[in-house]
Amino acid sequence: MKKILITGALGQLGSEIAAELRSRFGVDKVVLTDRRDDVNTDLVEEGPFYRFDVRHGEELAAVVRRYRIDTIYHLAALLSATAENDPQTAWDLNLNGLMTVLEVAREERCAVFTPSSIGAFGPSTPRDWTPQDTIQRPTSMYGVTKVAGELLCDYYYHKYGVDTRGVRYPGLISNRTLPGGGTTDYAVDVYYQAVRRGRYSCFLKGDTYLDMMYMPDAVRAAVDLMEADPARLRHRNAFNVTAMSFCPEEQAAYIRRYIPDFEIDYHVDPVRQAIANSWPNNLEDYAARVEWDWEPRFDLDTMTRDMLRVLSRRLEDARYVWSDEG
Ligand code: NAD
Ligand code: AKB
Protein backbone atom coordinates (compact mmCIF):
# COMPACT_ATOMS: atom_id res chain seq x y z
CA MET A 1 0.00 0.00 0.00
CA LYS A 2 1.55 3.33 -1.05
CA LYS A 3 1.89 6.00 1.68
CA ILE A 4 3.65 9.02 0.27
CA LEU A 5 5.17 12.20 1.74
CA ILE A 6 6.16 15.18 -0.40
CA THR A 7 8.57 17.94 0.71
CA GLY A 8 8.31 21.31 -1.05
CA ALA A 9 4.79 20.19 -1.96
CA LEU A 10 3.39 23.67 -2.65
CA GLY A 11 6.02 24.64 -5.25
CA GLN A 12 5.80 24.50 -9.04
CA LEU A 13 6.55 20.78 -9.33
CA GLY A 14 5.25 19.67 -5.92
CA SER A 15 1.76 21.12 -6.36
CA GLU A 16 1.28 19.14 -9.58
CA ILE A 17 2.84 15.89 -8.34
CA ALA A 18 0.69 16.21 -5.19
CA ALA A 19 -2.51 16.56 -7.22
CA GLU A 20 -1.60 13.57 -9.44
CA LEU A 21 -0.59 11.28 -6.54
CA ARG A 22 -3.68 12.19 -4.50
CA SER A 23 -5.95 11.41 -7.42
CA ARG A 24 -4.11 8.13 -8.10
CA PHE A 25 -3.66 6.79 -4.53
CA GLY A 26 -6.22 8.76 -2.44
CA VAL A 27 -5.99 12.11 -0.63
CA ASP A 28 -5.29 10.59 2.80
CA LYS A 29 -2.41 8.48 1.39
CA VAL A 30 -0.39 11.53 0.32
CA VAL A 31 0.98 13.80 3.08
CA LEU A 32 2.15 17.24 1.94
CA THR A 33 4.84 19.28 3.70
CA ASP A 34 6.35 22.70 3.00
CA ARG A 35 7.82 25.58 4.97
CA ARG A 36 4.92 27.80 3.85
CA ASP A 37 1.15 27.32 3.74
CA ASP A 38 -0.06 30.51 2.07
CA VAL A 39 -0.12 29.26 -1.54
CA ASN A 40 -2.08 26.40 -3.12
CA THR A 41 -4.37 26.51 -0.08
CA ASP A 42 -6.74 24.06 -1.80
CA LEU A 43 -4.04 21.38 -1.42
CA VAL A 44 -3.36 22.43 2.18
CA GLU A 45 -7.02 22.18 3.17
CA GLU A 46 -7.94 19.08 1.15
CA GLY A 47 -5.78 16.54 3.06
CA PRO A 48 -2.86 15.99 5.45
CA PHE A 49 -0.43 18.92 5.43
CA TYR A 50 2.46 19.84 7.80
CA ARG A 51 4.43 23.08 7.81
CA PHE A 52 8.09 22.74 8.81
CA ASP A 53 11.60 23.28 7.50
CA VAL A 54 12.80 20.10 5.77
CA ARG A 55 16.17 20.40 7.55
CA HIS A 56 14.36 19.65 10.85
CA GLY A 57 14.78 15.88 10.78
CA GLU A 58 12.85 15.15 13.97
CA GLU A 59 9.70 16.78 12.63
CA LEU A 60 10.09 14.95 9.33
CA ALA A 61 10.71 11.60 11.03
CA ALA A 62 7.67 12.06 13.30
CA VAL A 63 5.34 12.60 10.32
CA VAL A 64 6.92 9.67 8.42
CA ARG A 65 6.33 7.40 11.42
CA ARG A 66 2.80 8.69 12.15
CA TYR A 67 1.59 7.95 8.61
CA ARG A 68 3.83 4.89 8.01
CA ILE A 69 5.26 6.58 4.92
CA ASP A 70 7.04 4.30 2.42
CA THR A 71 7.94 6.79 -0.34
CA ILE A 72 9.25 10.39 -0.12
CA TYR A 73 9.22 12.82 -3.05
CA HIS A 74 11.86 15.33 -1.92
CA LEU A 75 11.24 18.58 -3.83
CA ALA A 76 12.23 21.34 -1.37
CA ALA A 77 15.21 23.19 -2.86
CA LEU A 78 16.43 26.59 -4.05
CA LEU A 79 16.46 26.97 -7.86
CA SER A 80 19.37 28.29 -9.91
CA ALA A 81 18.86 32.07 -9.95
CA THR A 82 17.87 32.28 -6.27
CA ALA A 83 20.75 29.96 -5.36
CA GLU A 84 23.26 32.14 -7.22
CA ASN A 85 22.11 35.17 -5.19
CA ASP A 86 22.48 33.28 -1.90
CA PRO A 87 24.92 30.40 -2.42
CA GLN A 88 25.41 29.65 1.29
CA THR A 89 21.67 29.09 1.87
CA ALA A 90 21.48 27.08 -1.36
CA TRP A 91 24.24 24.75 -0.16
CA ASP A 92 22.58 24.38 3.24
CA LEU A 93 19.05 23.72 1.96
CA ASN A 94 19.85 21.70 -1.15
CA LEU A 95 22.38 19.40 0.52
CA ASN A 96 21.59 19.37 4.25
CA GLY A 97 17.88 19.16 3.37
CA LEU A 98 18.61 16.14 1.13
CA MET A 99 20.87 14.54 3.77
CA THR A 100 18.08 14.94 6.37
CA VAL A 101 15.59 13.24 4.05
CA LEU A 102 18.01 10.39 3.23
CA GLU A 103 18.74 9.77 6.92
CA VAL A 104 15.01 9.58 7.72
CA ALA A 105 14.53 7.30 4.70
CA ARG A 106 17.36 5.04 5.87
CA GLU A 107 15.93 4.74 9.38
CA GLU A 108 12.29 4.37 8.32
CA ARG A 109 12.96 2.31 5.16
CA CYS A 110 11.45 4.70 2.60
CA ALA A 111 12.12 5.03 -1.13
CA VAL A 112 13.17 8.54 -2.19
CA PHE A 113 12.63 10.51 -5.42
CA THR A 114 14.99 13.52 -5.75
CA PRO A 115 15.11 15.64 -8.91
CA SER A 116 18.42 16.74 -10.33
CA SER A 117 18.57 19.19 -13.23
CA ILE A 118 20.22 20.19 -16.50
CA GLY A 119 22.00 22.52 -14.04
CA ALA A 120 24.17 19.54 -13.03
CA PHE A 121 26.12 20.11 -16.27
CA GLY A 122 28.66 22.86 -16.96
CA PRO A 123 30.58 24.60 -19.73
CA SER A 124 32.97 21.67 -20.28
CA THR A 125 30.05 19.24 -20.82
CA PRO A 126 29.28 18.42 -24.50
CA ARG A 127 26.50 20.94 -25.33
CA ASP A 128 24.65 19.00 -28.02
CA TRP A 129 23.04 15.61 -27.43
CA THR A 130 24.56 15.73 -23.94
CA PRO A 131 25.12 12.06 -22.99
CA GLN A 132 23.79 10.39 -19.85
CA ASP A 133 27.29 9.77 -18.48
CA THR A 134 29.61 12.68 -19.23
CA ILE A 135 31.69 15.53 -17.76
CA GLN A 136 29.91 17.33 -14.89
CA ARG A 137 31.78 20.46 -13.77
CA PRO A 138 28.95 23.00 -13.19
CA THR A 139 29.88 26.62 -12.45
CA SER A 140 26.71 27.65 -10.54
CA MET A 141 26.09 26.86 -6.86
CA TYR A 142 22.80 25.25 -7.92
CA GLY A 143 24.77 22.90 -10.19
CA VAL A 144 27.30 22.11 -7.47
CA THR A 145 24.47 21.07 -5.14
CA LYS A 146 22.77 19.03 -7.88
CA VAL A 147 25.90 17.01 -8.74
CA ALA A 148 26.62 16.43 -5.05
CA GLY A 149 22.96 15.44 -4.56
CA GLU A 150 23.13 12.87 -7.39
CA LEU A 151 26.25 11.35 -5.79
CA LEU A 152 24.75 11.40 -2.29
CA CYS A 153 21.65 9.53 -3.51
CA ASP A 154 23.86 6.93 -5.25
CA TYR A 155 25.87 6.61 -2.02
CA TYR A 156 22.77 5.93 0.10
CA TYR A 157 21.67 3.27 -2.37
CA HIS A 158 25.02 1.47 -2.47
CA LYS A 159 25.93 1.88 1.20
CA TYR A 160 22.54 1.44 2.90
CA GLY A 161 20.23 0.01 0.23
CA VAL A 162 17.90 3.03 0.28
CA ASP A 163 15.79 2.90 -2.90
CA THR A 164 16.83 6.30 -4.27
CA ARG A 165 15.72 7.39 -7.78
CA GLY A 166 15.79 10.63 -9.73
CA VAL A 167 15.82 12.44 -13.07
CA ARG A 168 17.69 15.45 -14.43
CA TYR A 169 14.77 17.69 -15.31
CA PRO A 170 15.02 20.39 -17.94
CA GLY A 171 13.11 23.71 -17.49
CA LEU A 172 9.54 22.86 -16.48
CA ILE A 173 6.58 24.75 -17.96
CA SER A 174 3.23 24.76 -16.19
CA ASN A 175 0.11 26.83 -15.57
CA ARG A 176 -0.90 25.96 -12.01
CA THR A 177 1.96 27.37 -9.85
CA LEU A 178 4.46 30.02 -10.92
CA PRO A 179 8.12 28.93 -11.09
CA GLY A 180 10.28 29.56 -8.04
CA GLY A 181 13.41 31.48 -9.12
CA GLY A 182 15.07 29.56 -11.96
CA THR A 183 16.94 30.44 -15.15
CA THR A 184 14.22 28.84 -17.29
CA ASP A 185 11.36 30.82 -15.67
CA TYR A 186 11.12 33.04 -18.78
CA ALA A 187 9.63 30.13 -20.74
CA VAL A 188 6.63 30.14 -18.36
CA ASP A 189 6.33 33.94 -17.90
CA VAL A 190 6.18 34.45 -21.67
CA TYR A 191 2.81 32.63 -21.90
CA TYR A 192 1.28 34.64 -19.03
CA GLN A 193 2.44 37.93 -20.59
CA ALA A 194 1.40 36.88 -24.11
CA VAL A 195 -2.15 36.28 -22.89
CA ARG A 196 -2.27 39.41 -20.68
CA ARG A 197 -0.37 42.00 -22.72
CA GLY A 198 0.49 40.53 -26.11
CA ARG A 199 4.19 41.19 -25.49
CA TYR A 200 7.09 40.02 -23.33
CA SER A 201 10.48 41.30 -22.30
CA CYS A 202 12.80 38.29 -22.00
CA PHE A 203 15.77 38.10 -19.60
CA LEU A 204 17.72 35.63 -21.81
CA LYS A 205 19.08 36.32 -25.31
CA GLY A 206 16.78 35.25 -28.13
CA ASP A 207 19.11 32.52 -29.43
CA THR A 208 19.71 30.74 -26.07
CA TYR A 209 18.80 27.08 -26.51
CA LEU A 210 17.78 25.04 -23.43
CA ASP A 211 15.89 21.79 -22.84
CA MET A 212 12.29 22.14 -21.64
CA MET A 213 9.34 19.93 -20.65
CA TYR A 214 5.60 20.47 -20.13
CA MET A 215 4.44 19.67 -16.61
CA PRO A 216 2.20 16.67 -17.42
CA ASP A 217 5.27 14.91 -18.85
CA ALA A 218 7.38 15.92 -15.83
CA VAL A 219 4.83 14.50 -13.38
CA ARG A 220 4.57 11.28 -15.38
CA ALA A 221 8.37 10.96 -15.45
CA ALA A 222 8.56 11.10 -11.64
CA VAL A 223 5.71 8.68 -11.00
CA ASP A 224 6.76 6.22 -13.75
CA LEU A 225 10.34 6.13 -12.47
CA MET A 226 9.17 5.45 -8.91
CA GLU A 227 6.91 2.65 -10.21
CA ALA A 228 9.61 1.17 -12.50
CA ASP A 229 11.00 -2.35 -12.05
CA PRO A 230 14.19 -1.84 -9.99
CA ALA A 231 15.88 -4.76 -11.75
CA ARG A 232 15.93 -2.71 -14.99
CA LEU A 233 17.48 0.44 -13.43
CA ARG A 234 21.18 0.84 -14.05
CA HIS A 235 21.43 4.58 -13.39
CA ARG A 236 18.80 5.18 -10.65
CA ASN A 237 19.48 8.79 -9.60
CA ALA A 238 20.20 11.05 -12.46
CA PHE A 239 18.39 10.03 -15.64
CA ASN A 240 18.59 12.60 -18.42
CA VAL A 241 15.01 13.35 -19.51
CA THR A 242 13.86 15.90 -22.05
CA ALA A 243 10.90 16.69 -24.25
CA MET A 244 12.03 19.61 -26.45
CA SER A 245 14.81 22.15 -26.92
CA PHE A 246 14.10 25.70 -28.07
CA CYS A 247 15.30 29.31 -27.75
CA PRO A 248 13.12 32.35 -26.88
CA GLU A 249 12.91 33.40 -30.56
CA GLU A 250 11.47 30.01 -31.53
CA GLN A 251 9.02 29.98 -28.63
CA ALA A 252 7.81 33.45 -29.68
CA ALA A 253 7.33 32.18 -33.24
CA TYR A 254 5.12 29.35 -31.97
CA ILE A 255 3.10 31.78 -29.80
CA ARG A 256 2.51 33.88 -32.99
CA ARG A 257 0.73 30.89 -34.55
CA TYR A 258 -2.06 31.68 -32.06
CA ILE A 259 -1.45 35.38 -31.23
CA PRO A 260 -0.14 36.81 -34.55
CA ASP A 261 0.70 40.28 -33.17
CA PHE A 262 2.69 38.92 -30.16
CA GLU A 263 5.93 40.84 -29.66
CA ILE A 264 9.09 39.94 -27.74
CA ASP A 265 12.14 42.02 -26.84
CA TYR A 266 15.23 41.27 -24.76
CA HIS A 267 16.59 42.85 -21.57
CA VAL A 268 19.29 40.39 -20.66
CA ASP A 269 19.99 39.56 -17.00
CA PRO A 270 23.74 38.80 -16.92
CA VAL A 271 23.49 36.37 -13.97
CA ARG A 272 20.81 34.16 -15.54
CA GLN A 273 22.38 34.46 -19.03
CA ALA A 274 25.71 33.21 -17.64
CA ILE A 275 23.97 30.26 -16.01
CA ALA A 276 22.07 29.44 -19.22
CA ASN A 277 25.29 29.68 -21.27
CA SER A 278 26.86 27.02 -19.04
CA TRP A 279 24.00 24.52 -19.58
CA PRO A 280 23.52 22.12 -22.52
CA ASN A 281 21.58 23.02 -25.67
CA ASN A 282 19.84 19.67 -25.71
CA LEU A 283 20.09 16.37 -23.82
CA GLU A 284 20.14 12.77 -25.03
CA ASP A 285 17.74 10.68 -22.87
CA TYR A 286 18.33 7.16 -24.23
CA ALA A 287 18.99 5.55 -20.81
CA ALA A 288 15.61 6.66 -19.45
CA ARG A 289 13.88 5.36 -22.59
CA VAL A 290 15.59 1.97 -22.34
CA GLU A 291 15.53 1.45 -18.56
CA TRP A 292 11.97 2.59 -17.71
CA ASP A 293 10.28 3.35 -21.05
CA TRP A 294 10.39 7.15 -20.74
CA GLU A 295 8.72 8.98 -23.63
CA PRO A 296 7.47 12.60 -23.64
CA ARG A 297 4.03 13.40 -25.06
CA PHE A 298 4.18 17.18 -25.53
CA ASP A 299 6.26 19.14 -28.04
CA LEU A 300 6.59 22.93 -28.40
CA ASP A 301 3.45 23.27 -30.50
CA THR A 302 1.12 21.12 -28.39
CA MET A 303 2.44 22.69 -25.17
CA THR A 304 2.03 26.25 -26.52
CA ARG A 305 -1.50 25.50 -27.62
CA ASP A 306 -2.44 24.05 -24.23
CA MET A 307 -0.78 26.83 -22.19
CA LEU A 308 -2.52 29.58 -24.19
CA ARG A 309 -5.89 27.80 -24.04
CA VAL A 310 -5.75 27.24 -20.27
CA LEU A 311 -4.36 30.68 -19.33
CA SER A 312 -6.69 32.65 -21.61
CA ARG A 313 -9.67 30.96 -19.95
CA ARG A 314 -8.37 31.21 -16.38
CA LEU A 315 -6.64 34.62 -16.06
CA GLU A 316 -9.18 37.30 -15.19
CA ASP A 317 -7.13 39.99 -16.95
CA ALA A 318 -6.55 37.93 -20.12
CA ARG A 319 -6.62 40.08 -23.26
CA TYR A 320 -6.28 37.15 -25.64
CA VAL A 321 -9.46 35.13 -26.29
CA TRP A 322 -8.97 31.42 -27.11
CA SER A 323 -10.89 30.08 -30.08
CA ASP A 324 -11.32 26.33 -30.45
CA GLU A 325 -10.96 26.75 -34.22
CA GLY A 326 -7.59 28.53 -33.64
P1 NAD B 1 9.82 25.66 -6.21
O1 NAD B 1 10.75 26.75 -5.79
O2 NAD B 1 8.67 26.01 -7.07
O3 NAD B 1 9.27 24.88 -4.95
C1 NAD B 1 10.10 24.54 -3.86
C2 NAD B 1 9.23 24.42 -2.63
O4 NAD B 1 10.10 24.11 -1.54
C3 NAD B 1 8.52 25.74 -2.28
O5 NAD B 1 7.14 25.51 -2.09
C4 NAD B 1 9.20 26.20 -0.99
O6 NAD B 1 8.32 26.86 -0.09
C5 NAD B 1 9.69 24.86 -0.41
N1 NAD B 1 10.83 25.06 0.47
C6 NAD B 1 11.87 25.90 0.28
N2 NAD B 1 12.70 25.82 1.33
C7 NAD B 1 12.19 24.92 2.18
C8 NAD B 1 12.59 24.42 3.45
N3 NAD B 1 13.72 24.86 4.03
N4 NAD B 1 11.82 23.49 4.04
C9 NAD B 1 10.69 23.06 3.48
N5 NAD B 1 10.24 23.50 2.28
C10 NAD B 1 10.99 24.43 1.64
O7 NAD B 1 10.73 24.56 -6.94
P2 NAD B 1 10.24 23.47 -8.00
O8 NAD B 1 10.36 24.07 -9.35
O9 NAD B 1 8.97 22.88 -7.59
O10 NAD B 1 11.44 22.41 -7.88
C11 NAD B 1 11.31 21.21 -7.16
C12 NAD B 1 12.56 20.38 -7.41
O11 NAD B 1 12.68 20.11 -8.80
C13 NAD B 1 13.87 21.06 -6.99
O12 NAD B 1 14.77 20.09 -6.52
C14 NAD B 1 14.39 21.62 -8.30
O13 NAD B 1 15.78 21.78 -8.29
C15 NAD B 1 13.96 20.54 -9.26
N6 NAD B 1 13.87 21.02 -10.62
C16 NAD B 1 12.93 21.92 -10.97
C17 NAD B 1 12.89 22.39 -12.30
C18 NAD B 1 11.89 23.42 -12.74
O14 NAD B 1 11.99 23.90 -13.89
N7 NAD B 1 10.90 23.77 -11.92
C19 NAD B 1 13.82 21.90 -13.23
C20 NAD B 1 14.80 21.01 -12.81
C21 NAD B 1 14.80 20.53 -11.50
C1 AKB C 1 16.19 26.45 -13.02
O1 AKB C 1 16.18 27.18 -14.03
O2 AKB C 1 16.86 26.66 -12.00
C2 AKB C 1 15.36 25.19 -13.05
C3 AKB C 1 16.18 24.07 -13.56
C4 AKB C 1 16.32 23.83 -15.01
O3 AKB C 1 16.75 23.34 -12.79
N1 AKB C 1 14.21 25.45 -13.87
XYZ file of C-alpha atoms and ligand atoms in Angstrom:
378
model
C 0.000 0.000 0.000
C 1.549 3.327 -1.051
C 1.889 6.004 1.683
C 3.648 9.024 0.272
C 5.172 12.199 1.743
C 6.159 15.184 -0.404
C 8.572 17.938 0.712
C 8.308 21.310 -1.052
C 4.786 20.193 -1.960
C 3.390 23.675 -2.650
C 6.024 24.635 -5.246
C 5.797 24.498 -9.043
C 6.548 20.777 -9.331
C 5.253 19.668 -5.920
C 1.761 21.123 -6.361
C 1.285 19.137 -9.581
C 2.841 15.886 -8.338
C 0.686 16.212 -5.192
C -2.508 16.562 -7.224
C -1.602 13.571 -9.438
C -0.588 11.279 -6.545
C -3.677 12.194 -4.500
C -5.950 11.408 -7.422
C -4.105 8.131 -8.101
C -3.658 6.785 -4.531
C -6.221 8.765 -2.445
C -5.988 12.109 -0.626
C -5.287 10.588 2.804
C -2.411 8.480 1.391
C -0.386 11.532 0.321
C 0.980 13.804 3.075
C 2.152 17.238 1.941
C 4.842 19.282 3.698
C 6.354 22.699 3.004
C 7.824 25.575 4.975
C 4.922 27.796 3.853
C 1.149 27.322 3.741
C -0.055 30.511 2.072
C -0.116 29.264 -1.537
C -2.084 26.400 -3.123
C -4.369 26.506 -0.081
C -6.741 24.059 -1.799
C -4.045 21.378 -1.420
C -3.359 22.430 2.179
C -7.021 22.185 3.172
C -7.936 19.079 1.152
C -5.776 16.544 3.065
C -2.858 15.992 5.448
C -0.428 18.921 5.429
C 2.458 19.837 7.796
C 4.427 23.080 7.814
C 8.092 22.743 8.812
C 11.597 23.284 7.501
C 12.804 20.104 5.775
C 16.167 20.395 7.552
C 14.357 19.647 10.846
C 14.781 15.880 10.780
C 12.848 15.146 13.974
C 9.696 16.779 12.630
C 10.088 14.951 9.329
C 10.711 11.597 11.027
C 7.675 12.062 13.302
C 5.343 12.597 10.319
C 6.924 9.672 8.422
C 6.327 7.402 11.424
C 2.796 8.693 12.154
C 1.592 7.953 8.606
C 3.829 4.892 8.007
C 5.259 6.578 4.919
C 7.038 4.301 2.418
C 7.935 6.794 -0.336
C 9.253 10.387 -0.125
C 9.223 12.819 -3.053
C 11.859 15.331 -1.919
C 11.235 18.576 -3.827
C 12.231 21.341 -1.367
C 15.214 23.194 -2.861
C 16.429 26.592 -4.052
C 16.455 26.974 -7.857
C 19.371 28.286 -9.910
C 18.862 32.072 -9.948
C 17.874 32.283 -6.270
C 20.754 29.961 -5.365
C 23.263 32.144 -7.219
C 22.107 35.173 -5.195
C 22.480 33.276 -1.902
C 24.917 30.398 -2.416
C 25.411 29.649 1.287
C 21.673 29.093 1.868
C 21.483 27.080 -1.357
C 24.242 24.751 -0.159
C 22.579 24.382 3.237
C 19.047 23.722 1.964
C 19.851 21.698 -1.155
C 22.378 19.402 0.524
C 21.590 19.368 4.253
C 17.880 19.155 3.365
C 18.612 16.142 1.131
C 20.868 14.545 3.775
C 18.084 14.941 6.366
C 15.592 13.235 4.054
C 18.013 10.394 3.226
C 18.741 9.768 6.915
C 15.013 9.581 7.721
C 14.534 7.302 4.695
C 17.364 5.039 5.873
C 15.930 4.737 9.382
C 12.289 4.371 8.320
C 12.963 2.310 5.157
C 11.452 4.704 2.599
C 12.120 5.027 -1.131
C 13.165 8.543 -2.192
C 12.632 10.511 -5.424
C 14.993 13.522 -5.748
C 15.114 15.639 -8.909
C 18.424 16.738 -10.334
C 18.565 19.186 -13.234
C 20.222 20.189 -16.498
C 22.003 22.518 -14.043
C 24.165 19.537 -13.030
C 26.118 20.110 -16.272
C 28.657 22.859 -16.960
C 30.582 24.603 -19.732
C 32.969 21.666 -20.280
C 30.055 19.238 -20.822
C 29.284 18.422 -24.502
C 26.502 20.938 -25.329
C 24.646 19.004 -28.017
C 23.035 15.615 -27.427
C 24.556 15.727 -23.942
C 25.116 12.065 -22.987
C 23.794 10.391 -19.850
C 27.285 9.773 -18.485
C 29.614 12.678 -19.233
C 31.687 15.525 -17.758
C 29.915 17.328 -14.886
C 31.779 20.460 -13.774
C 28.954 23.004 -13.187
C 29.883 26.618 -12.446
C 26.708 27.654 -10.543
C 26.090 26.861 -6.857
C 22.800 25.245 -7.923
C 24.771 22.898 -10.195
C 27.299 22.110 -7.474
C 24.465 21.071 -5.145
C 22.770 19.027 -7.883
C 25.895 17.008 -8.742
C 26.621 16.428 -5.052
C 22.965 15.442 -4.558
C 23.131 12.874 -7.386
C 26.245 11.347 -5.791
C 24.746 11.399 -2.292
C 21.655 9.534 -3.510
C 23.861 6.933 -5.249
C 25.870 6.613 -2.019
C 22.769 5.927 0.104
C 21.669 3.271 -2.374
C 25.019 1.470 -2.474
C 25.933 1.883 1.203
C 22.535 1.442 2.902
C 20.227 0.009 0.228
C 17.901 3.034 0.285
C 15.792 2.896 -2.904
C 16.833 6.299 -4.274
C 15.724 7.386 -7.776
C 15.789 10.630 -9.730
C 15.821 12.443 -13.069
C 17.688 15.448 -14.432
C 14.766 17.692 -15.314
C 15.022 20.393 -17.939
C 13.109 23.706 -17.490
C 9.536 22.864 -16.477
C 6.582 24.749 -17.960
C 3.230 24.758 -16.190
C 0.114 26.827 -15.575
C -0.904 25.962 -12.011
C 1.959 27.370 -9.846
C 4.464 30.022 -10.925
C 8.122 28.933 -11.089
C 10.284 29.557 -8.039
C 13.407 31.480 -9.116
C 15.068 29.565 -11.963
C 16.937 30.438 -15.151
C 14.223 28.843 -17.293
C 11.357 30.818 -15.675
C 11.122 33.035 -18.784
C 9.634 30.125 -20.740
C 6.633 30.140 -18.360
C 6.333 33.936 -17.898
C 6.176 34.450 -21.669
C 2.814 32.631 -21.905
C 1.281 34.640 -19.035
C 2.438 37.934 -20.594
C 1.397 36.883 -24.106
C -2.154 36.276 -22.887
C -2.275 39.407 -20.683
C -0.367 41.997 -22.724
C 0.489 40.527 -26.109
C 4.189 41.195 -25.486
C 7.091 40.023 -23.331
C 10.482 41.295 -22.301
C 12.804 38.292 -22.001
C 15.769 38.103 -19.602
C 17.717 35.626 -21.807
C 19.079 36.319 -25.308
C 16.777 35.248 -28.131
C 19.112 32.524 -29.430
C 19.712 30.744 -26.072
C 18.799 27.079 -26.507
C 17.777 25.035 -23.433
C 15.889 21.791 -22.837
C 12.289 22.144 -21.637
C 9.338 19.934 -20.651
C 5.602 20.472 -20.127
C 4.442 19.667 -16.606
C 2.204 16.665 -17.419
C 5.268 14.905 -18.853
C 7.382 15.921 -15.826
C 4.831 14.496 -13.384
C 4.570 11.275 -15.384
C 8.373 10.958 -15.448
C 8.563 11.099 -11.636
C 5.710 8.681 -11.003
C 6.763 6.219 -13.751
C 10.341 6.127 -12.467
C 9.167 5.455 -8.911
C 6.906 2.648 -10.208
C 9.608 1.166 -12.498
C 10.996 -2.351 -12.053
C 14.190 -1.839 -9.991
C 15.877 -4.756 -11.750
C 15.926 -2.707 -14.989
C 17.477 0.437 -13.426
C 21.185 0.839 -14.049
C 21.434 4.582 -13.389
C 18.803 5.177 -10.655
C 19.478 8.786 -9.596
C 20.199 11.047 -12.463
C 18.391 10.026 -15.635
C 18.592 12.603 -18.418
C 15.013 13.349 -19.508
C 13.862 15.902 -22.049
C 10.903 16.695 -24.249
C 12.032 19.608 -26.446
C 14.814 22.149 -26.922
C 14.098 25.705 -28.073
C 15.296 29.307 -27.745
C 13.123 32.351 -26.877
C 12.910 33.404 -30.562
C 11.473 30.014 -31.525
C 9.023 29.983 -28.628
C 7.811 33.450 -29.684
C 7.325 32.183 -33.243
C 5.118 29.348 -31.971
C 3.096 31.780 -29.804
C 2.506 33.878 -32.987
C 0.726 30.889 -34.548
C -2.064 31.676 -32.060
C -1.454 35.384 -31.227
C -0.143 36.809 -34.548
C 0.700 40.281 -33.165
C 2.692 38.922 -30.160
C 5.934 40.841 -29.660
C 9.088 39.935 -27.743
C 12.140 42.021 -26.838
C 15.232 41.267 -24.762
C 16.589 42.852 -21.574
C 19.295 40.385 -20.658
C 19.989 39.564 -17.000
C 23.742 38.800 -16.917
C 23.486 36.369 -13.969
C 20.815 34.164 -15.542
C 22.378 34.459 -19.032
C 25.709 33.214 -17.638
C 23.970 30.260 -16.005
C 22.069 29.442 -19.219
C 25.288 29.681 -21.267
C 26.856 27.023 -19.038
C 24.002 24.520 -19.583
C 23.520 22.118 -22.521
C 21.578 23.022 -25.673
C 19.837 19.668 -25.706
C 20.089 16.366 -23.824
C 20.139 12.770 -25.027
C 17.744 10.680 -22.875
C 18.329 7.161 -24.234
C 18.995 5.550 -20.807
C 15.606 6.657 -19.447
C 13.885 5.359 -22.591
C 15.593 1.967 -22.337
C 15.532 1.450 -18.556
C 11.974 2.593 -17.706
C 10.283 3.349 -21.050
C 10.394 7.154 -20.741
C 8.717 8.975 -23.627
C 7.475 12.598 -23.643
C 4.033 13.396 -25.061
C 4.177 17.179 -25.529
C 6.261 19.142 -28.035
C 6.586 22.934 -28.398
C 3.453 23.271 -30.503
C 1.121 21.115 -28.386
C 2.444 22.686 -25.168
C 2.030 26.249 -26.518
C -1.505 25.495 -27.617
C -2.441 24.046 -24.225
C -0.782 26.829 -22.186
C -2.521 29.580 -24.189
C -5.887 27.801 -24.044
C -5.750 27.240 -20.274
C -4.361 30.677 -19.334
C -6.693 32.650 -21.608
C -9.667 30.956 -19.946
C -8.373 31.215 -16.376
C -6.642 34.616 -16.060
C -9.183 37.304 -15.194
C -7.126 39.986 -16.953
C -6.550 37.927 -20.120
C -6.617 40.079 -23.261
C -6.280 37.152 -25.642
C -9.462 35.133 -26.289
C -8.971 31.425 -27.109
C -10.890 30.081 -30.076
C -11.317 26.325 -30.448
C -10.961 26.752 -34.221
C -7.589 28.527 -33.644
P 9.817 25.660 -6.212
O 10.751 26.751 -5.793
O 8.670 26.015 -7.066
O 9.272 24.882 -4.948
C 10.104 24.539 -3.859
C 9.231 24.422 -2.626
O 10.096 24.107 -1.545
C 8.519 25.735 -2.279
O 7.141 25.509 -2.093
C 9.200 26.195 -0.991
O 8.317 26.855 -0.092
C 9.686 24.856 -0.413
N 10.830 25.056 0.466
C 11.874 25.896 0.282
N 12.701 25.818 1.325
C 12.189 24.918 2.180
C 12.591 24.423 3.447
N 13.719 24.859 4.025
N 11.823 23.493 4.045
C 10.685 23.058 3.479
N 10.242 23.501 2.277
C 10.994 24.434 1.642
O 10.733 24.562 -6.940
P 10.236 23.471 -7.999
O 10.359 24.071 -9.346
O 8.965 22.880 -7.592
O 11.445 22.414 -7.883
C 11.307 21.212 -7.162
C 12.562 20.378 -7.410
O 12.679 20.109 -8.805
C 13.871 21.059 -6.993
O 14.769 20.094 -6.518
C 14.394 21.617 -8.296
O 15.780 21.783 -8.294
C 13.961 20.542 -9.256
N 13.867 21.015 -10.622
C 12.929 21.924 -10.973
C 12.893 22.394 -12.296
C 11.887 23.415 -12.738
O 11.993 23.896 -13.894
N 10.899 23.768 -11.923
C 13.823 21.900 -13.225
C 14.800 21.013 -12.808
C 14.797 20.534 -11.497
C 16.194 26.452 -13.018
O 16.184 27.181 -14.034
O 16.861 26.665 -11.996
C 15.358 25.191 -13.055
C 16.181 24.068 -13.561
C 16.321 23.833 -15.012
O 16.751 23.344 -12.787
N 14.213 25.450 -13.872
